[in-house]
Structures are given as C-alpha cells and as structure tokens.
Coordinates of C-alpha atoms and ligand atoms in Angstrom, one line a residue:
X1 CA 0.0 0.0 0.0
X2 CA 1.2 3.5 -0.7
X3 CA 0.6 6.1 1.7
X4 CA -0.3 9.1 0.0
X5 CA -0.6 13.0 1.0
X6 CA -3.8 15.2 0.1
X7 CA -3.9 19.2 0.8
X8 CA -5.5 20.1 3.9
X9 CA -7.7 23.0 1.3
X10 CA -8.6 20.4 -1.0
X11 CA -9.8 17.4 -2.3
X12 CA -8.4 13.8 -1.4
X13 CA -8.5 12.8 -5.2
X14 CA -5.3 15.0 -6.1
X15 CA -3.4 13.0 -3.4
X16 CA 0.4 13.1 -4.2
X17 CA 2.7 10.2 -3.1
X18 CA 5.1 11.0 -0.1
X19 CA 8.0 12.1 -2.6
X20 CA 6.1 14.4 -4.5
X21 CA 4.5 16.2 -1.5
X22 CA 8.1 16.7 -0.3
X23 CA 9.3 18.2 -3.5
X24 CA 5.8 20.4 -3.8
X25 CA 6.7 22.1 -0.1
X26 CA 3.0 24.0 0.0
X27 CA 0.0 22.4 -2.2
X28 CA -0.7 25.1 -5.1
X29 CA -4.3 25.8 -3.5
X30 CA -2.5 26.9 -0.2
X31 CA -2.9 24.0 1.8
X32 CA -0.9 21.9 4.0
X33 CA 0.0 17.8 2.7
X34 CA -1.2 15.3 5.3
X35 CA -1.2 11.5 4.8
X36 CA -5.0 10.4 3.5
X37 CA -4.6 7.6 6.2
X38 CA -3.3 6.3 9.2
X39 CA 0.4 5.5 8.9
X40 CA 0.9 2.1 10.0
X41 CA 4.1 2.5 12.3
X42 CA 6.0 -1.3 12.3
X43 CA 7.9 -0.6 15.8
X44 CA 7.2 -2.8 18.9
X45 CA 7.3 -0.5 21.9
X46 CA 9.1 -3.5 24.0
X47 CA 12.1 -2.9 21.9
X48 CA 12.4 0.6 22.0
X49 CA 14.9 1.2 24.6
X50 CA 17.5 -1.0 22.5
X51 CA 17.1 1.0 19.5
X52 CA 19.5 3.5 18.0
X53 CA 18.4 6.4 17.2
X54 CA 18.9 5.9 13.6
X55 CA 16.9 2.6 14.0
X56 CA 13.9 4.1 15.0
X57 CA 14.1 6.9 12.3
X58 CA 14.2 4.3 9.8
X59 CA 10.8 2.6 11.1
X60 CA 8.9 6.0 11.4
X61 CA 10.5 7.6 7.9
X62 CA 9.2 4.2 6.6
X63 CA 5.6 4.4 8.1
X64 CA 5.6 7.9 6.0
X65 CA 7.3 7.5 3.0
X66 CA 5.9 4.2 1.6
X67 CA 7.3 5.3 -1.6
X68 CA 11.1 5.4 -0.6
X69 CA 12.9 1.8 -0.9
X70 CA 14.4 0.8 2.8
X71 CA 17.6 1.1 1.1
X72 CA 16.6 4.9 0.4
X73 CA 15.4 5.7 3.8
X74 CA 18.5 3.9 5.1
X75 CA 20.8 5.7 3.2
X76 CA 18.9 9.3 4.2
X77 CA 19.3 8.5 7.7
X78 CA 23.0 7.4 7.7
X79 CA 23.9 10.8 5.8
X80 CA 21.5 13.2 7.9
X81 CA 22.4 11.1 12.0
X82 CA 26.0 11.3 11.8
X83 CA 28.8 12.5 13.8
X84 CA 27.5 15.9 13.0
X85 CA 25.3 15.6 16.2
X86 CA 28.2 15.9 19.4
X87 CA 26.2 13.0 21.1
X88 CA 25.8 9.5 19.4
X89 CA 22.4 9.0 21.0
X90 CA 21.4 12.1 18.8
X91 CA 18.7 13.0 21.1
X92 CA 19.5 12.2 24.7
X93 CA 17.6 12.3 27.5
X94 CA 18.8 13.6 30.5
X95 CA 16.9 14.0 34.6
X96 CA 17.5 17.0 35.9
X97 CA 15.0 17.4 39.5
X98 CA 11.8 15.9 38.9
X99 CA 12.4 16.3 34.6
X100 CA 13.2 14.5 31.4
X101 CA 14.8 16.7 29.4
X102 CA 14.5 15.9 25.3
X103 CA 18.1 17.5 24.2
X104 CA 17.5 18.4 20.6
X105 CA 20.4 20.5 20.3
X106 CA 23.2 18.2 19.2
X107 CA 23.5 19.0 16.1
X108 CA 25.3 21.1 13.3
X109 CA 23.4 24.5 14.7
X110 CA 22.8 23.5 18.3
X111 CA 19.0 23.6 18.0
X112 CA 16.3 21.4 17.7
X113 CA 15.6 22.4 13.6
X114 CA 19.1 20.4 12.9
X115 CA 17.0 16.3 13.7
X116 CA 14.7 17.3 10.2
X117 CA 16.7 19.7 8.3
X118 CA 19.7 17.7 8.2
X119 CA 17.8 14.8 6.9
X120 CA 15.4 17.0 4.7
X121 CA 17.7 17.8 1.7
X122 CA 18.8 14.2 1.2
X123 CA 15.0 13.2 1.3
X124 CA 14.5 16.2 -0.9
X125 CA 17.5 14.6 -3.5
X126 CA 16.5 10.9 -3.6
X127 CA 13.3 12.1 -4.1
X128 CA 14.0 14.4 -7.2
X129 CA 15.8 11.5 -8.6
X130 CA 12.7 9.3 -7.8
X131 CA 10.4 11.3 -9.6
X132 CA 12.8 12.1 -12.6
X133 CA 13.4 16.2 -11.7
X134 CA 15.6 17.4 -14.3
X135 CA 15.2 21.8 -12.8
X136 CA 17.6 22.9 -9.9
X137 CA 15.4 23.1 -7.0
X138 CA 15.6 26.3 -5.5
X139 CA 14.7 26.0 -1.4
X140 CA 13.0 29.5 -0.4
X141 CA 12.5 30.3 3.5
X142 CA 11.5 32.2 6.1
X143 CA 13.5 31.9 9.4
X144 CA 12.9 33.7 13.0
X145 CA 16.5 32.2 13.5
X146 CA 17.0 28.9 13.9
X147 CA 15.3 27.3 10.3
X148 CA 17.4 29.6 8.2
X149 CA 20.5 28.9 9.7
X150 CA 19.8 24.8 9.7
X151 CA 18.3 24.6 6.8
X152 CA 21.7 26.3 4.9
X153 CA 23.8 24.2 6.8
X154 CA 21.5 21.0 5.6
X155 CA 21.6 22.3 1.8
X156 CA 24.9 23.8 1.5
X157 CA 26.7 22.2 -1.6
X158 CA 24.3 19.9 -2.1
X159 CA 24.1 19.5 -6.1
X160 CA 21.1 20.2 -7.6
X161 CA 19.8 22.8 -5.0
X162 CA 20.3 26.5 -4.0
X163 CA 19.0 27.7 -0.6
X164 CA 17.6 31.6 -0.4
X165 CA 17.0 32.4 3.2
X166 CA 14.6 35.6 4.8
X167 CA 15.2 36.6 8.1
X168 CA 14.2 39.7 10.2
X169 CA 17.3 41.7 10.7
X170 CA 15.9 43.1 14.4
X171 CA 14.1 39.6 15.3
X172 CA 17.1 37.1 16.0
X173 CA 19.9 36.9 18.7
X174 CA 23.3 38.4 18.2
X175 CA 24.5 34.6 17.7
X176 CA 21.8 33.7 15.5
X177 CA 22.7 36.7 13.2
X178 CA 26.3 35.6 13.5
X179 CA 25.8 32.5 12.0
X180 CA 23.0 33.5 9.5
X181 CA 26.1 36.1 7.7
X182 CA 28.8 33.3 7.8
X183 CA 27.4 30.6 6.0
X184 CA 29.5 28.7 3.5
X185 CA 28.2 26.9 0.6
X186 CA 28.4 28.7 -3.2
X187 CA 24.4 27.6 -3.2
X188 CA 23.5 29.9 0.2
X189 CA 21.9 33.5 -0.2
X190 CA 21.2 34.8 3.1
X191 CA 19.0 38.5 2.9
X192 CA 17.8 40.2 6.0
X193 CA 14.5 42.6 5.6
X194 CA 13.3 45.1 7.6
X195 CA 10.3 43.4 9.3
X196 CA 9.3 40.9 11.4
X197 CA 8.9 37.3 10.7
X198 CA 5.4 37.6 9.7
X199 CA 5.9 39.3 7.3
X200 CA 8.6 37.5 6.2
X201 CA 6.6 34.1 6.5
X202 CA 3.5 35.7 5.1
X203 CA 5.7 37.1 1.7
X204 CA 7.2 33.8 1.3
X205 CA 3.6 32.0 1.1
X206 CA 2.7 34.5 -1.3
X207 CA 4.9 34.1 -3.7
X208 CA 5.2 30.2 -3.5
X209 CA 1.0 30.8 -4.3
X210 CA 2.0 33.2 -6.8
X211 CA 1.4 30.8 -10.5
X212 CA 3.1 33.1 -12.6
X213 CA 6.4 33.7 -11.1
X214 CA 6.5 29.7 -11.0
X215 CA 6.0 29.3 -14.3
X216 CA 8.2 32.3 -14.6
X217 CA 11.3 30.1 -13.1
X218 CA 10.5 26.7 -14.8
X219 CA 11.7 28.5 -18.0
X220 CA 14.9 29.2 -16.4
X221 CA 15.1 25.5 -14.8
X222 CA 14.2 26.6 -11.2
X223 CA 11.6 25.1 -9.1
X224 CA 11.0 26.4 -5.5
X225 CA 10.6 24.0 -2.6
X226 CA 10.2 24.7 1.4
X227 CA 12.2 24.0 3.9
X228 CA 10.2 25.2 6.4
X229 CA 8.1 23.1 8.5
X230 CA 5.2 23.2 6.7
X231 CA 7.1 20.2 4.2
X232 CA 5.6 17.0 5.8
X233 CA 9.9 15.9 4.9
X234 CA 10.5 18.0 7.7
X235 CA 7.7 16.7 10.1
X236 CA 8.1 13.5 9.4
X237 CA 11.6 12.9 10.9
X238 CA 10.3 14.8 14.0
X239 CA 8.2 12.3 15.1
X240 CA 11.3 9.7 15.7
X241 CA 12.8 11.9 18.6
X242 CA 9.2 11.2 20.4
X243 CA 9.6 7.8 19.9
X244 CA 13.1 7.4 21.1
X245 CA 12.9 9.4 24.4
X246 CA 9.9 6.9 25.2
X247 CA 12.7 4.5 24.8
X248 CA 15.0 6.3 26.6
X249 CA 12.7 6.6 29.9
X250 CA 12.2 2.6 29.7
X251 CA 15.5 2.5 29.6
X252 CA 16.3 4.6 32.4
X253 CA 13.8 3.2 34.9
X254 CA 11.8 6.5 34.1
X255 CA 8.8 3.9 33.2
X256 CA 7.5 1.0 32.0
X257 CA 6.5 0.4 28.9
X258 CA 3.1 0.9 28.3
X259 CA 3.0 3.9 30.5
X260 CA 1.6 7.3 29.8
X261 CA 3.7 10.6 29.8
X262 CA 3.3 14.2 29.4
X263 CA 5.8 16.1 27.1
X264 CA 5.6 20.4 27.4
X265 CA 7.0 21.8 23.7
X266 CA 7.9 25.2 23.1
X267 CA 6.1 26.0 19.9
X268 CA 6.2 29.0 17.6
X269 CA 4.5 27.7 14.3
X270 CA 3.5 24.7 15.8
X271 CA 5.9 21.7 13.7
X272 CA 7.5 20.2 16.6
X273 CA 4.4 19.6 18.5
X274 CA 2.6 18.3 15.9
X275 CA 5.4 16.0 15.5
X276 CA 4.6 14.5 19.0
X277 CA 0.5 14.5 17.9
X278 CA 1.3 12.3 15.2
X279 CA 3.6 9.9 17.6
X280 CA 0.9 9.8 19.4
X281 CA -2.0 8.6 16.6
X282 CA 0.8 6.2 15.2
X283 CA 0.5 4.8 19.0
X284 CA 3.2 6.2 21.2
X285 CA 1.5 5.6 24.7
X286 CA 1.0 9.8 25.3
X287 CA -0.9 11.2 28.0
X288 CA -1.0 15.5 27.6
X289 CA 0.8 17.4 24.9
X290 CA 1.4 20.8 26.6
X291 CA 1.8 24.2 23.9
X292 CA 4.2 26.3 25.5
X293 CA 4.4 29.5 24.4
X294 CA 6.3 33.0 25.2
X295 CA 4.6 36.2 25.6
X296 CA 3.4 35.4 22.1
X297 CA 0.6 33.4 23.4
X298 CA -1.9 33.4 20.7
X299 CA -2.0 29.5 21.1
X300 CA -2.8 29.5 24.4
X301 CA -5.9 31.5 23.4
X302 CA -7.0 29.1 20.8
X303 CA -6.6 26.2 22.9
X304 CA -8.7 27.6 25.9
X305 CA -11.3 29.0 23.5
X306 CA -11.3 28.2 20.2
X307 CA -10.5 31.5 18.7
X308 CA -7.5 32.4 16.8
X309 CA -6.8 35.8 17.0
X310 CA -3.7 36.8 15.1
X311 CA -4.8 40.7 15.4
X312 CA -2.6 41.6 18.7
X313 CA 0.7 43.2 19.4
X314 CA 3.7 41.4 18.2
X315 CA 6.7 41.2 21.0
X316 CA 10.4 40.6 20.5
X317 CA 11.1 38.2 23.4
X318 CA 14.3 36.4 24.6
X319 CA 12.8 33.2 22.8
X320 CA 12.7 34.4 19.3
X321 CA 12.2 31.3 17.6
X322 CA 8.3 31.3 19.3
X323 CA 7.6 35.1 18.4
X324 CA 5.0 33.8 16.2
X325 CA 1.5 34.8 15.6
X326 CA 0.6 32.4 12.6
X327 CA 2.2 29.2 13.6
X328 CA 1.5 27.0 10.0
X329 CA 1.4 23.8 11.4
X330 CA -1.7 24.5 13.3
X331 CA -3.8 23.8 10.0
X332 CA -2.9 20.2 9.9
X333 CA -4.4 20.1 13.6
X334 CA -7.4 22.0 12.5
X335 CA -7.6 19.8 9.4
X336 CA -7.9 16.1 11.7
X337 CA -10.0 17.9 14.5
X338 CA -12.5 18.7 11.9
X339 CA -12.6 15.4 11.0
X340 CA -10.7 15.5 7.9
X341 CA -13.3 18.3 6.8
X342 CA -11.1 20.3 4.0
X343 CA -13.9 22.7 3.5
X344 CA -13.9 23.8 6.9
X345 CA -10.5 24.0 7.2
X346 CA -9.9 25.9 4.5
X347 CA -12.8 28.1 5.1
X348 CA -11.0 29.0 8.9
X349 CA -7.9 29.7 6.9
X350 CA -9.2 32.3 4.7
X351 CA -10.8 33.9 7.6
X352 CA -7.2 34.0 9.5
X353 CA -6.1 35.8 6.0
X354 CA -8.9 38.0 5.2
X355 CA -9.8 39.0 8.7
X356 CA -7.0 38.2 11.1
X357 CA -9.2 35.6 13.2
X358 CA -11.4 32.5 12.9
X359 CA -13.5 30.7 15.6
X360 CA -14.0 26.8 15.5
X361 CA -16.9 24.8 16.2
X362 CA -16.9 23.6 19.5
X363 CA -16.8 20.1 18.5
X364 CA -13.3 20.8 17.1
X365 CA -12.5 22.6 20.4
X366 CA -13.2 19.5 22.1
X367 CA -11.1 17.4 20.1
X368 CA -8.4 19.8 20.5
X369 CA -9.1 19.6 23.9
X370 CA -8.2 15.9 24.4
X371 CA -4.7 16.1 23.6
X372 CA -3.4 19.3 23.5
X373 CA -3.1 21.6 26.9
X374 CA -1.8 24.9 26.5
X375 CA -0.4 28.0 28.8
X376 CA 2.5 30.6 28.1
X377 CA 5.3 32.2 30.1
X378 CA 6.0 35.8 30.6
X379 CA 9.3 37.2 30.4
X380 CA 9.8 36.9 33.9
X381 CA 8.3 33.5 34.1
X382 CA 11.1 32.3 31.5
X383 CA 13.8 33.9 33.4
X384 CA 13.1 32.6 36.8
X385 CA 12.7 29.2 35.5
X386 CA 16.5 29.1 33.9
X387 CA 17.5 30.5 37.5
X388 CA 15.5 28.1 39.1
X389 CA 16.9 25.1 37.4
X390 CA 20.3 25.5 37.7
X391 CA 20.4 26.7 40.7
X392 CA 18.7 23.8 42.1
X393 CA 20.3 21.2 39.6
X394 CA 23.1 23.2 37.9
X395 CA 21.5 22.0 34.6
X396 CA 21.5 25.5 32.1
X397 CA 18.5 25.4 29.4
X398 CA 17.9 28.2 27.0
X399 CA 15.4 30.3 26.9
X400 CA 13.1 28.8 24.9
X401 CA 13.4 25.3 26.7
X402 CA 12.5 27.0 29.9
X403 CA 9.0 28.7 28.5
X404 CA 8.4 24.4 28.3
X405 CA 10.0 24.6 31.5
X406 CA 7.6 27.3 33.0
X407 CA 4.6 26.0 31.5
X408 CA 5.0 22.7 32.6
X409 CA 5.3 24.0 36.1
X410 CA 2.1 26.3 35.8
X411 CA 0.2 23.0 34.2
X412 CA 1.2 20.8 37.3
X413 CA 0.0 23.2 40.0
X414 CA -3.6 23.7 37.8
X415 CA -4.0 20.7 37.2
X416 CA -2.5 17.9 40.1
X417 CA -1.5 15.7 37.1
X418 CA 2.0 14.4 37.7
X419 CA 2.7 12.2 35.0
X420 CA 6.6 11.5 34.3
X421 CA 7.4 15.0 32.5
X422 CA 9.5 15.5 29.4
X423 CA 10.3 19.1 28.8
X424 CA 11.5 19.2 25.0
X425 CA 14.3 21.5 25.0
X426 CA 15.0 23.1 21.5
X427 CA 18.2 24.8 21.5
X428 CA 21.7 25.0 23.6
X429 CA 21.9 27.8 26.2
X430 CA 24.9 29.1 24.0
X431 CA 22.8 30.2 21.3
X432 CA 21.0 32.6 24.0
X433 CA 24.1 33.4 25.8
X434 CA 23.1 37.0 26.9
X435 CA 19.6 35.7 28.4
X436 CA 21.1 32.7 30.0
X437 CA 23.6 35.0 31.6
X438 CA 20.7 37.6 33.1
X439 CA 18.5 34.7 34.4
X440 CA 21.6 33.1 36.0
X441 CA 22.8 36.2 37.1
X442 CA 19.9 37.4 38.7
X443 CA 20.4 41.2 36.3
X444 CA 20.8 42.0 32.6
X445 CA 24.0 41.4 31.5
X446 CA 25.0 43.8 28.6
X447 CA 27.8 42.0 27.0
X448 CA 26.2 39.9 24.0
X449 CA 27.4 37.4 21.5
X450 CA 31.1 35.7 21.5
X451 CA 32.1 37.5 24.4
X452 CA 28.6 36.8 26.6
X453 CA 29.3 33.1 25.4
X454 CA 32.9 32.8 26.9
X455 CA 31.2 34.1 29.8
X456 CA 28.4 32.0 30.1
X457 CA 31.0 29.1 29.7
X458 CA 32.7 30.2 32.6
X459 CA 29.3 30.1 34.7
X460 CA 28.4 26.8 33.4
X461 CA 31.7 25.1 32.4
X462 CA 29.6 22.9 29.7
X463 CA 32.1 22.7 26.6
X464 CA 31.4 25.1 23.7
X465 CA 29.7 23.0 20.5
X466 CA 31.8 23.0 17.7
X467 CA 28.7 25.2 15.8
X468 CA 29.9 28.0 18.4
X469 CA 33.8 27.9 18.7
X470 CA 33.8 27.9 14.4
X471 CA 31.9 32.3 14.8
X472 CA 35.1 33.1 16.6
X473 CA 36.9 33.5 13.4
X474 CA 34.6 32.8 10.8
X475 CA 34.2 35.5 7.6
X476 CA 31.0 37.4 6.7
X477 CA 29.9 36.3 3.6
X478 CA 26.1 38.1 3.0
X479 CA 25.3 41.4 4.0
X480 CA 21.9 41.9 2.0
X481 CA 18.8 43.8 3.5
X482 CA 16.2 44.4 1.6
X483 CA 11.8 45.8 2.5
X484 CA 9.3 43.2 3.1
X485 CA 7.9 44.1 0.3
X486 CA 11.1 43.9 -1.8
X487 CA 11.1 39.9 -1.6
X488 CA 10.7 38.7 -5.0
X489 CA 12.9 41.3 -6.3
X490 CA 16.0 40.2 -4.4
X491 CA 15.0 36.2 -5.6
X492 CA 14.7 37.5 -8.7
X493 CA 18.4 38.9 -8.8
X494 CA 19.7 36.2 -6.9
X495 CA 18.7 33.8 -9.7
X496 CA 19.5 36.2 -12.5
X497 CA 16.2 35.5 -13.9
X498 CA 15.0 39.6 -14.8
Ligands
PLP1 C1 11.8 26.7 16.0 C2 12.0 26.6 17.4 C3 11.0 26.4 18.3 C4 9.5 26.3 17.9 O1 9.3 25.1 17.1 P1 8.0 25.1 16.2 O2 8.1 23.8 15.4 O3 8.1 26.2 15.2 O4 6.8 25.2 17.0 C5 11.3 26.3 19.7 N1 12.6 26.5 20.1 C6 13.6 26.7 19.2 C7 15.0 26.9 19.8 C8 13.4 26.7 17.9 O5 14.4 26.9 17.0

C-alpha cells in the first residue's frame, strides 16, 4: 500500500505520493499535505529502549514514506544522524529534579531544527531522482532564527539545490545573526529585511501561491521548494525523537513500557508539536501534549477557547524562535479535529487571512481539547525558570526550553496531574548566551554574543559546541537587506532570472 498526502484546502483525489508532496513544499491551493490515512508504524514499543536512534528513524520515515525503498530511507538516515550531532544517541535524555529533558540540540546549529533539516535535503534529493526532476530546486524560506541557519547548513553544496533564506534583521539573537552572515556553501543566499517574521513568513507564502512567477522560473530550470516546517519531509523525521525518548525513559527506569507521559513543547509555528500528535495517533503511549508558548501566546488563546486571533501586538522576546502569531502547522491540527473536513479548514484559513481571526466549532475545540493543553510564560516567568533550574540542579537550558519549563510547572500546580514530564528542550543555552547570563545572574547582563558566550561558559563550564567555537573566526559572507515588500525582487536577482 502506498501512503499518499492530500492538501488540507482540498480534495483527497489530487493525493500526491510521499516524494512528491516533499518536492511540492505547500499544495498550489495553499494547503498543507497530510497523509490520507493512518500510517501504519512497524515498531514494537518493547524494543524501544534498544534501539539507536537511527533505527527508530528508519521505522517511522518508513511508516511515512511508503514510496522510498528501505535502502533509500537507510541511506537518508545514515547521511543526515552522523557525527554531525556531538552525542551519538542524537537526542539524549537527560533528569535533571523531577524532569526528562529531550536534548534536541546536538546538532550542526545546536538547535532542535538540525534532527529534520539535516535529513530534509537528502530526502528532498532521492526524491528528485525518484520522480525524474531534471530543474535545480531552488529552497525558499522564512527563518525567525534557527530554520534559516539549519536549513543552509542541511543544503549547503548539495548538487542540484540552491537555498535563499529571509530573516528579520531586528528579530534574531546576536549569535543567530552571526551565523546566518557566515554561511559557507556557493548555493546559500542569506538576505535580512526590515520586518518581522510575519511578514517574512506571510511574503514567502505569497509568492510560492504566486502561479506566474513559477511558471516564470520553470523557464529558467528553477523550481521552488520549502524548507520550512510546513514540508511534511521536515515533520516526518520529528516524530522519531518522540519515539526514542519513550525508549529512553524505559531505559532509564523513568517507566515502564506501556506507560503514559506528558511532554511540554515550546512552539512558535506549531511543527515540533505536531510532530509528537502524530507519535501519538501512530500509538506512542501519550498522555497531555502541553503548547508552551512565550509572551506570544496566541496558542494559548486558541486552545482555551477556540478563537484564533492573530490581530494583537507582536513582542520581540528572549525566545525568538516562538515570536510567532501564525504558527502554519496549526492547520494540519485544524484539518484532523474537523474530522478530515477540507472545506472547513480551508474556510478558517481564509478567515485568518482576510480578517485576522477564525472561531472553530466547538466540537473541534473539544477534540483539541483531548490532547493538546496549552499556557504561556511571561518574560519573567522564562527567566526565573532558567535561574531556578540550575540553581537547584546546575543543569543551564535556554530560553526557549525554559517557556516548556515554566509552563510545565504552571500546568502541574492547575492541574494535580503528575505524569513522568518530558520538557522538550530546542536549543543549547549558548545560542541565547546574553539571556542565559541575566536569568543566572539574577540582572541584565550587557555584554552579548562571542564574548557573553565565553562568559556563560565560565558560569556553566559545559564545553562550547563546535557550531559555536567555528563564529570566533569565521568570515562574513552576506550582507543583503532588503523591504518586506522587496522579496521577490531580491530572488529575482539572486537567480539572474530579470
Ligand atoms: C523553531 C524553534 C521552536 C519552535 O518550534 P516550532 O516547530 O516552530 O513550534 C522552539 N525552540 C527553538 C529553539 C526553535 O528553534
């Protein structure tokens, strides 16, 4: 049987097979690709805590992606889980106090974006070949920080490919900038705009929708693609990492199999999450899925009532990767809580666009409601909790990690439930050196980037990640900025196609 991938906008007779929704990024009518059925996930839980990580990537990719060979999958997985991750479990899971904590940020850009993007262009490249692609496929996206900079480092060189990458000049940490205007690869074009990443995000939609301009770059031999986490080849890998720190809490004594468990997410536009929702339909034994979010907290909202309100002020917070107001993934939620209804969920999404809000039914609310909890932190809340946490355990997280951290906290004092806790935590504290520093600290800290970093190192004493001891030295290699609204323009130039 092959498992095949219908827009969330339209009709389940233009279903594409795995491959092809990868290579399409967004389906032409706006939508989001989600598999027309139930994946069927060959794994035995009992097993679990024996597997590599590379072993249980294999068995989820394969539930997906019925149309790759094993051999194809295999390969993927061997290239992408490497010894570019500083930890051979990939994605250990570590007890500090009465947490699990998910470490996603072992790889080549010390955040949790490096388990899918460094599988994503391999994925991407078998499945070009698979479907006979003869046009350079060009990868356009949107980054509050951490996507850009993982998705370049995932596509850089790669033959066949050349990456274009958006980010708000304002919206993303000293390091994150640092790392965005050093990237290597003679395929990387890195161009910072004057906006937030809203705008950013919203452009980049637009001119993926935007039928002219495609056919426009199929005459030159370009065909865009997404990187971003609305491809279902960046989903997909996510949902391994829920799968292996189940196994990893077996294996620690944590549980026993067949036990439930709560896992708290920091979420901006809602991928990693989802990621865990889908573990949990393909079986993963799942109790509460807690939506963290930052100050940002238009989830929150939705979750309590329903109501998706994207018309509120925007803040810049010290987790920047969650300074979100239209988190994409949230349609493919929408999409399965409406019971598969395309209609509907298309009809919400051109609300969201045309007037900045939608309300679901509350039938859909109470499906939501089954899984998915959700709460925010403030800016205080975020910095007491990385205080909090290593003072009592010495354990640093980063800012983003402890809004999961915070929210976890909040959900356990509402709600009595104490169900073994996995806090998922999305990025090393030295990407968010200056913030780590203040919470630790106890007062803002002014010295920011390289030099906070050597700081923060002498606070912690954890050793730096090769990603960060590389900026010391490394060369600036794009210094573009460009208007929001000046977008296509610079692709435009970039591929020499005016
Ligand atoms: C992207 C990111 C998030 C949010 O993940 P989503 O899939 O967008 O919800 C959280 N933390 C960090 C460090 C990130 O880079």
């Amino acid at each position: 049987m092959t498992l095949l991938y219908r827009s969330t906008r339209g009709a389940a007779d233009n279903a594409l097979t795995a491959s092809a929704a990868i290579l399409q990024g967004l389906s032409p009518d706006g939508g989001l690709y989600v598999p027309t059925e139930q994946p069927q996930l060959d794994l035995d839980l009992n097993e679990l805590p024996n597997m590599s990580y590379q072993e249980v990537a294999f068995k989820v990719l394969k539930a997906f992606l019925t149309d790759f060979t094993d051999e194809e999958i295999k390969s993927c997985v061997d290239a992408a889980y490497d010894d570019k991750f500083d930890d051979a479990r990939i994605a250990p899971v570590t007890h500090h106090g009465n947490d699990y904590y998910l470490e996603l940020f072992h790889g080549a850009t010390i955040a949790f974006k490096d388990l899918a993007l460094s599988i994503l262009p391999h994925l991407m490249t078998t499945a070009a070949k698979k479907n006979h692609f003869k046009k350079e496929i060009v990868i356009l996206t949107a980054t509050s920080g951490d996507t850009g900079k993982a998705a370049m480092a995932g596509f850089a060189d790669v033959s066949g490919t050349k990456i274009i990458v958006f980010y708000p000049s304002q919206g993303v940490s000293a390091i994150q900038k640092q790392q965005m205007i050093t990237q290597v690869g003679e395929n990387t074009y890195v161009v910072a705009i004057n906006g937030n990443f809203d705008q950013a995000q919203t452009n980049v939609k637009e001119i993926f929708n935007d039928q002219a301009f495609q056919a426009q770059l199929a005459t030159k031999g370009f065909q865009f693609s997404s990187a971003n986490s609305i491809n279902i080849g960046r989903l997909v890998p996510q949902v391994a990492y829920y799968f292996y720190a189940y196994g990893q809490l077996i294996k620690q004594g944590g549980i026993q199999n067949g036990d439930t468990i709560n896992f708290s997410v920091p979420t901006g536009n809602f991928g990693d999450i989802l990621a865990g929702y889908y573990a949990k339909q393909l079986g993963l034994p799942v109790n509460r899925l807690i939506c963290a979010s930052n100050q940002n907290n238009v989830l929150t909202d939705f979750f309590k009532t329903g109501y998706y309100d994207r018309i509120r002020p925007f803040f810049t917070t010290t987790s920047p990767s969650m300074d979100i107001l239209v988190s994409s993934n949230l349609e493919r939620l929408v999409f399965h809580a409406t019971g598969e209804d395309a209609t509907q969920t298309a009809a919400y999404m051109r609300e969201l666009e045309k007037n900045g809000h939608y309300q679901v039914k509350p039938a859909v609310l109470e499906q939501l409601q089954a899984t998915f909890s959700a709460d925010f932190a403030s800016g205080d809340d975020d910095q007491q909790a990385i205080a909090k946490v290593f003072n009592q355990t010495q354990f640093a997280i980063d800012p983003h990690t402890a809004v999961a951290k915070a929210v976890a906290d909040k959900y356990r004092q509402a709600t009595d439930d104490h169900h073994p806790m996995v806090i998922v935590s999305t990025a090393s504290p030295y990407k968010f050196p200056n913030a780590v520093l203040s919470a630790i600290e106890g007062h803002d800290v002014t010295v920011d980037g390289l030099d906070a970093v050597q700081q923060l190192f002498d606070h912690i004493n954890v050793p730096l990640p090769k990603a960060i001891k590389v900026l010391f030295d490394a060369k600036v290699r794009h210094n573009t900025t460009v208007q929001p609204d000046d977008m296509r323009a610079a692709i435009t130039k970039i591929l020499k196609i005016d």
